[in-house]
mmCIF file of C-alpha atoms in Angstrom:
data_model
loop_
_atom_site.group_PDB
_atom_site.id
_atom_site.type_symbol
_atom_site.label_atom_id
_atom_site.label_comp_id
_atom_site.label_asym_id
_atom_site.label_seq_id
_atom_site.Cartn_x
_atom_site.Cartn_y
_atom_site.Cartn_z
ATOM 1 C CA MET M 573 49.190 -47.305 -65.663
ATOM 2 C CA MET M 574 46.233 -44.941 -65.912
ATOM 3 C CA MET M 575 43.866 -47.890 -65.977
ATOM 4 C CA ASN M 576 45.495 -49.223 -62.823
ATOM 5 C CA LEU M 577 45.094 -45.835 -61.157
ATOM 6 C CA PHE M 578 41.392 -45.573 -61.896
ATOM 7 C CA SER M 579 40.835 -49.189 -60.904
ATOM 8 C CA ILE M 580 40.824 -48.024 -57.273
ATOM 9 C CA PHE M 581 37.389 -46.542 -58.048
ATOM 10 C CA ASP M 582 36.057 -49.784 -59.553
ATOM 11 C CA PRO M 583 32.734 -50.560 -57.844
ATOM 12 C CA SER M 584 32.878 -54.299 -58.636
ATOM 13 C CA SER M 585 34.049 -56.773 -56.023
ATOM 14 C CA SER M 586 35.936 -60.042 -56.541
ATOM 15 C CA MET M 587 32.621 -61.861 -57.066
ATOM 16 C CA ASN M 588 31.731 -59.628 -60.028
ATOM 17 C CA LEU M 589 29.029 -57.989 -57.957
ATOM 18 C CA SER M 590 28.758 -54.342 -56.913
ATOM 19 C CA LEU M 591 28.971 -55.210 -53.238
ATOM 20 C CA ASN M 592 31.329 -52.298 -52.641
ATOM 21 C CA TRP M 593 28.345 -49.968 -52.686
ATOM 22 C CA PHE M 594 27.418 -51.386 -49.282
ATOM 23 C CA SER M 595 30.275 -49.275 -47.914
ATOM 24 C CA SER M 596 27.760 -46.409 -47.833
ATOM 25 C CA LEU M 597 26.075 -48.244 -44.963
ATOM 26 C CA TYR M 598 29.274 -48.325 -42.909
ATOM 27 C CA LEU M 599 28.371 -44.918 -41.488
ATOM 28 C CA ILE M 600 26.002 -46.797 -39.156
ATOM 29 C CA LEU M 601 29.147 -47.976 -37.354
ATOM 30 C CA PHE M 602 29.811 -44.376 -36.362
ATOM 31 C CA LEU M 603 26.537 -44.245 -34.459
ATOM 32 C CA PRO M 604 26.637 -47.114 -31.957
ATOM 33 C CA LEU M 605 23.639 -48.011 -29.855
ATOM 34 C CA ASN M 606 24.960 -46.155 -26.805
ATOM 35 C CA TYR M 607 24.909 -42.912 -28.804
ATOM 36 C CA TRP M 608 21.135 -42.694 -28.507
ATOM 37 C CA PHE M 609 20.997 -43.378 -24.758
ATOM 38 C CA ILE M 610 24.154 -41.997 -23.146
ATOM 39 C CA TYR M 611 25.308 -38.378 -23.422
ATOM 40 C CA SER M 612 29.004 -38.690 -24.272
ATOM 41 C CA ARG M 613 31.771 -36.619 -25.848
ATOM 42 C CA TYR M 614 30.965 -38.264 -29.143
ATOM 43 C CA ASN M 615 27.381 -37.114 -28.800
ATOM 44 C CA MET M 616 28.521 -33.647 -27.763
ATOM 45 C CA ILE M 617 30.685 -33.241 -30.892
ATOM 46 C CA TRP M 618 27.781 -34.130 -33.155
ATOM 47 C CA LEU M 619 25.448 -31.769 -31.301
ATOM 48 C CA MET M 620 27.939 -28.910 -31.612
ATOM 49 C CA LEU M 621 28.241 -29.579 -35.337
ATOM 50 C CA PHE M 622 24.482 -29.784 -35.799
ATOM 51 C CA ASN M 623 23.935 -26.555 -33.852
ATOM 52 C CA TYR M 624 26.407 -24.782 -36.135
ATOM 53 C CA LEU M 625 24.662 -26.119 -39.244
ATOM 54 C CA ASN M 626 21.308 -25.127 -37.774
ATOM 55 C CA LYS M 627 22.476 -21.514 -37.394
ATOM 56 C CA GLU M 628 23.787 -21.510 -40.963
ATOM 57 C CA MET M 629 20.484 -22.764 -42.339
ATOM 58 C CA LYS M 630 18.546 -20.166 -40.334
ATOM 59 C CA MET M 631 20.434 -17.428 -42.159
ATOM 60 C CA LEU M 632 19.968 -19.046 -45.573
ATOM 61 C CA LEU M 633 16.344 -20.149 -45.311
ATOM 62 C CA SER M 634 15.069 -17.237 -43.162
ATOM 63 C CA ASN M 635 11.268 -17.546 -43.046
ATOM 64 C CA ASN M 636 11.070 -20.835 -44.964
ATOM 65 C CA MET M 637 12.789 -22.868 -42.282
ATOM 66 C CA ASN M 638 11.053 -25.748 -40.548
ATOM 67 C CA MET M 639 12.019 -28.938 -38.738
ATOM 68 C CA MET M 640 11.711 -31.116 -41.850
ATOM 69 C CA ASN M 641 14.169 -28.916 -43.761
ATOM 70 C CA ILE M 642 16.649 -29.072 -40.882
ATOM 71 C CA LEU M 643 16.482 -32.858 -40.626
ATOM 72 C CA MET M 644 16.725 -33.340 -44.385
ATOM 73 C CA PHE M 645 19.764 -31.129 -44.958
ATOM 74 C CA ILE M 646 21.617 -32.222 -41.823
ATOM 75 C CA SER M 647 21.062 -35.860 -42.819
ATOM 76 C CA LEU M 648 22.384 -35.060 -46.297
ATOM 77 C CA PHE M 649 25.477 -33.411 -44.813
ATOM 78 C CA SER M 650 26.118 -36.304 -42.418
ATOM 79 C CA MET M 651 25.799 -38.971 -45.107
ATOM 80 C CA ILE M 652 28.150 -37.241 -47.561
ATOM 81 C CA MET M 653 30.705 -36.315 -44.901
ATOM 82 C CA LEU M 654 30.891 -39.833 -43.438
ATOM 83 C CA ASN M 655 31.123 -41.414 -46.897
ATOM 84 C CA ASN M 656 33.948 -39.038 -47.800
ATOM 85 C CA PHE M 657 35.674 -39.767 -44.507
ATOM 86 C CA LEU M 658 35.353 -43.544 -44.831
ATOM 87 C CA GLY M 659 36.945 -43.369 -48.276
ATOM 88 C CA LEU M 660 40.232 -42.333 -46.658
ATOM 89 C CA PHE M 661 40.637 -45.730 -45.015
ATOM 90 C CA MET M 662 42.458 -48.502 -46.804
ATOM 91 C CA TYR M 663 40.451 -51.116 -48.698
ATOM 92 C CA LEU M 664 37.239 -49.128 -48.295
ATOM 93 C CA PHE M 665 35.254 -48.068 -51.337
ATOM 94 C CA THR M 666 34.604 -44.323 -51.801
ATOM 95 C CA SER M 667 31.040 -44.143 -53.062
ATOM 96 C CA SER M 668 30.997 -40.323 -53.127
ATOM 97 C CA SER M 669 33.717 -40.339 -55.821
ATOM 98 C CA HIS M 670 31.225 -41.780 -58.329
ATOM 99 C CA LEU M 671 28.761 -39.705 -60.315
ATOM 100 C CA VAL M 672 26.135 -42.394 -59.756
ATOM 101 C CA PHE M 673 26.121 -41.469 -56.059
ATOM 102 C CA SER M 674 26.491 -37.678 -56.269
ATOM 103 C CA LEU M 675 24.340 -37.203 -59.381
ATOM 104 C CA GLY M 676 21.621 -39.370 -57.880
ATOM 105 C CA LEU M 677 21.490 -37.145 -54.803
ATOM 106 C CA SER M 678 21.651 -33.853 -56.702
ATOM 107 C CA LEU M 679 19.039 -34.898 -59.275
ATOM 108 C CA MET M 680 16.671 -36.063 -56.555
ATOM 109 C CA PHE M 681 16.818 -32.717 -54.744
ATOM 110 C CA TRP M 682 16.789 -30.636 -57.948
ATOM 111 C CA VAL M 683 13.713 -32.380 -59.384
ATOM 112 C CA ALA M 684 11.903 -31.956 -56.055
ATOM 113 C CA TYR M 685 12.762 -28.229 -55.954
ATOM 114 C CA MET M 686 11.661 -27.669 -59.548
ATOM 115 C CA LEU M 687 8.373 -29.514 -59.130
ATOM 116 C CA TYR M 688 7.578 -27.687 -55.915
ATOM 117 C CA GLY M 689 8.516 -24.291 -57.354
ATOM 118 C CA TRP M 690 6.656 -24.573 -60.664
ATOM 119 C CA ILE M 691 3.539 -26.072 -59.073
ATOM 120 C CA ASN M 692 3.228 -23.739 -56.072
ATOM 121 C CA HIS M 693 5.119 -20.573 -57.107
ATOM 122 C CA MET M 694 4.912 -20.422 -60.898
ATOM 123 C CA ASN M 695 4.940 -16.618 -61.117
ATOM 124 C CA HIS M 696 7.999 -16.415 -58.896
ATOM 125 C CA MET M 697 9.815 -19.019 -61.037
ATOM 126 C CA PHE M 698 9.067 -17.029 -64.213
ATOM 127 C CA ILE M 699 10.164 -13.767 -62.575
ATOM 128 C CA HIS M 700 13.384 -15.406 -61.417
ATOM 129 C CA LEU M 701 14.343 -16.059 -65.057
ATOM 130 C CA VAL M 702 14.758 -12.310 -65.630
ATOM 131 C CA PRO M 703 16.899 -10.570 -62.966
ATOM 132 C CA GLN M 704 15.736 -7.157 -61.800
ATOM 133 C CA GLY M 705 17.131 -4.266 -63.851
ATOM 134 C CA THR M 706 17.755 -6.318 -67.008
ATOM 135 C CA PRO M 707 17.471 -4.179 -70.205
ATOM 136 C CA SER M 708 14.601 -5.084 -72.537
ATOM 137 C CA VAL M 709 17.018 -6.011 -75.328
ATOM 138 C CA LEU M 710 18.740 -8.650 -73.164
ATOM 139 C CA MET M 711 15.627 -10.225 -71.632
ATOM 140 C CA VAL M 712 15.412 -13.048 -74.184
ATOM 141 C CA PHE M 713 19.075 -13.896 -73.687
ATOM 142 C CA MET M 714 18.769 -13.722 -69.892
ATOM 143 C CA VAL M 715 15.848 -16.173 -69.932
ATOM 144 C CA LEU M 716 17.945 -18.555 -72.024
ATOM 145 C CA ILE M 717 21.005 -18.176 -69.791
ATOM 146 C CA GLU M 718 19.023 -18.573 -66.554
ATOM 147 C CA SER M 719 17.225 -21.633 -67.924
ATOM 148 C CA ILE M 720 20.529 -23.287 -68.875
ATOM 149 C CA SER M 721 22.042 -22.446 -65.492
ATOM 150 C CA ASN M 722 19.060 -24.057 -63.739
ATOM 151 C CA ILE M 723 19.276 -27.192 -65.882
ATOM 152 C CA ILE M 724 22.995 -27.759 -65.319
ATOM 153 C CA ARG M 725 22.811 -27.229 -61.554
ATOM 154 C CA PRO M 726 22.528 -30.917 -60.581
ATOM 155 C CA GLY M 727 25.404 -31.791 -62.926
ATOM 156 C CA THR M 728 27.744 -29.122 -61.556
ATOM 157 C CA LEU M 729 26.798 -30.016 -57.987
ATOM 158 C CA ALA M 730 27.552 -33.703 -58.591
ATOM 159 C CA VAL M 731 30.780 -33.143 -60.555
ATOM 160 C CA ARG M 732 32.097 -30.766 -57.892
ATOM 161 C CA LEU M 733 31.797 -33.440 -55.206
ATOM 162 C CA SER M 734 33.067 -36.380 -57.268
ATOM 163 C CA ALA M 735 35.949 -34.507 -58.910
ATOM 164 C CA ASN M 736 37.340 -33.289 -55.594
ATOM 165 C CA MET M 737 37.219 -36.774 -54.092
ATOM 166 C CA ILE M 738 38.789 -38.379 -57.168
ATOM 167 C CA ALA M 739 41.582 -35.782 -57.366
ATOM 168 C CA GLY M 740 42.730 -36.342 -53.795
ATOM 169 C CA HIS M 741 42.694 -40.138 -54.037
ATOM 170 C CA LEU M 742 44.528 -40.142 -57.363
ATOM 171 C CA LEU M 743 47.208 -37.810 -56.036
ATOM 172 C CA MET M 744 47.838 -40.021 -52.998
ATOM 173 C CA THR M 745 47.933 -43.117 -55.229
ATOM 174 C CA LEU M 746 50.421 -41.489 -57.611
ATOM 175 C CA ILE M 747 52.746 -40.454 -54.793
ATOM 176 C CA SER M 748 52.606 -43.826 -53.015
ATOM 177 C CA SER M 749 53.193 -45.806 -56.244
ATOM 178 C CA THR M 750 56.782 -44.482 -56.451
ATOM 179 C CA GLY M 751 57.713 -45.502 -52.891
ATOM 180 C CA VAL M 752 59.329 -48.825 -53.895
ATOM 181 C CA SER M 753 62.117 -47.215 -55.929
ATOM 182 C CA LEU M 754 62.898 -44.316 -53.552
ATOM 183 C CA SER M 755 65.842 -43.907 -51.222
ATOM 184 C CA LEU M 756 65.383 -43.636 -47.467
ATOM 185 C CA LEU M 757 65.419 -39.821 -47.449
ATOM 186 C CA LEU M 758 62.956 -39.521 -50.314
ATOM 187 C CA LEU M 759 60.797 -42.187 -48.711
ATOM 188 C CA LEU M 760 60.551 -40.118 -45.528
ATOM 189 C CA LEU M 761 59.636 -37.062 -47.597
ATOM 190 C CA MET M 762 56.987 -39.108 -49.366
ATOM 191 C CA LEU M 763 55.511 -40.257 -46.038
ATOM 192 C CA LEU M 764 55.469 -36.662 -44.826
ATOM 193 C CA SER M 765 53.708 -35.482 -47.979
ATOM 194 C CA GLN M 766 51.215 -38.340 -47.682
ATOM 195 C CA SER M 767 50.461 -37.351 -44.090
ATOM 196 C CA ILE M 768 49.859 -33.760 -45.152
ATOM 197 C CA LEU M 769 47.617 -34.949 -47.995
ATOM 198 C CA ILE M 770 45.572 -37.089 -45.619
ATOM 199 C CA ILE M 771 44.997 -34.071 -43.372
ATOM 200 C CA LEU M 772 44.025 -32.063 -46.446
ATOM 201 C CA GLU M 773 41.629 -34.797 -47.568
ATOM 202 C CA LEU M 774 40.037 -34.827 -44.111
ATOM 203 C CA SER M 775 39.270 -31.143 -44.501
ATOM 204 C CA VAL M 776 38.063 -31.697 -48.094
ATOM 205 C CA SER M 777 35.679 -34.437 -46.928
ATOM 206 C CA PHE M 778 34.074 -31.948 -44.539
ATOM 207 C CA ILE M 779 34.154 -28.945 -46.898
ATOM 208 C CA GLN M 780 32.618 -30.795 -49.849
ATOM 209 C CA ALA M 781 29.766 -32.095 -47.710
ATOM 210 C CA TYR M 782 29.206 -28.579 -46.374
ATOM 211 C CA VAL M 783 29.275 -27.038 -49.871
ATOM 212 C CA PHE M 784 26.846 -29.658 -51.192
ATOM 213 C CA MET M 785 24.465 -28.974 -48.314
ATOM 214 C CA VAL M 786 24.697 -25.158 -48.561
ATOM 215 C CA LEU M 787 24.112 -25.137 -52.331
ATOM 216 C CA SER M 788 21.150 -27.474 -51.880
ATOM 217 C CA VAL M 789 19.740 -25.101 -49.252
ATOM 218 C CA LEU M 790 20.225 -22.097 -51.565
ATOM 219 C CA TYR M 791 18.538 -23.875 -54.466
ATOM 220 C CA SER M 792 15.584 -24.746 -52.268
ATOM 221 C CA ALA M 793 15.344 -21.164 -50.992
ATOM 222 C CA GLU M 794 15.054 -19.861 -54.557
ATOM 223 C CA THR M 795 11.931 -21.917 -55.202
ATOM 224 C CA ASN M 796 10.121 -20.311 -52.244
#
């Protein structure tokens, strides 16, 4: 049964090809051609969301903020959020529930931050390994701990996103798999719980994209 449960995350299609990964491109459907030419309510919602994210990044990046940073992190947020959202539809593959997707993104950003920091701000990167006020006896241990925490950052960032997406989908699959043998009253309760879970997953799809973006912004701010 467990194999059947996790088969919903199988990236292979019926032709033994990983065509399901093309579901990441479905987000283009959410931006029709009219979006770029006609100011609509759809456009207004996105602009309100982007303005909110812009204010958040201004507080986090302070003096290191520029247009390229804004575009990069807002694009990252939009891609993850729409992929999480699309995964809630039936027969659509959830690419963000796989470590290949999330770890690829986190490693790409982490390697770029590390290269930029060690090449351009080497003294700052060394100083960051020993927090201010650390006793002399603990300095060696603090360097070791800070180095390990920096190395595992992309892994924790990726696992956080994938684990939350997997948990929600597995819970909905477990609840719906018992619907055949339930009575009418229990079936109605199951449908109600499924509806609540879908609303919860909608919020999780937004929150996880926001957390991924904010942590990426914080990691980039530390290298400057």
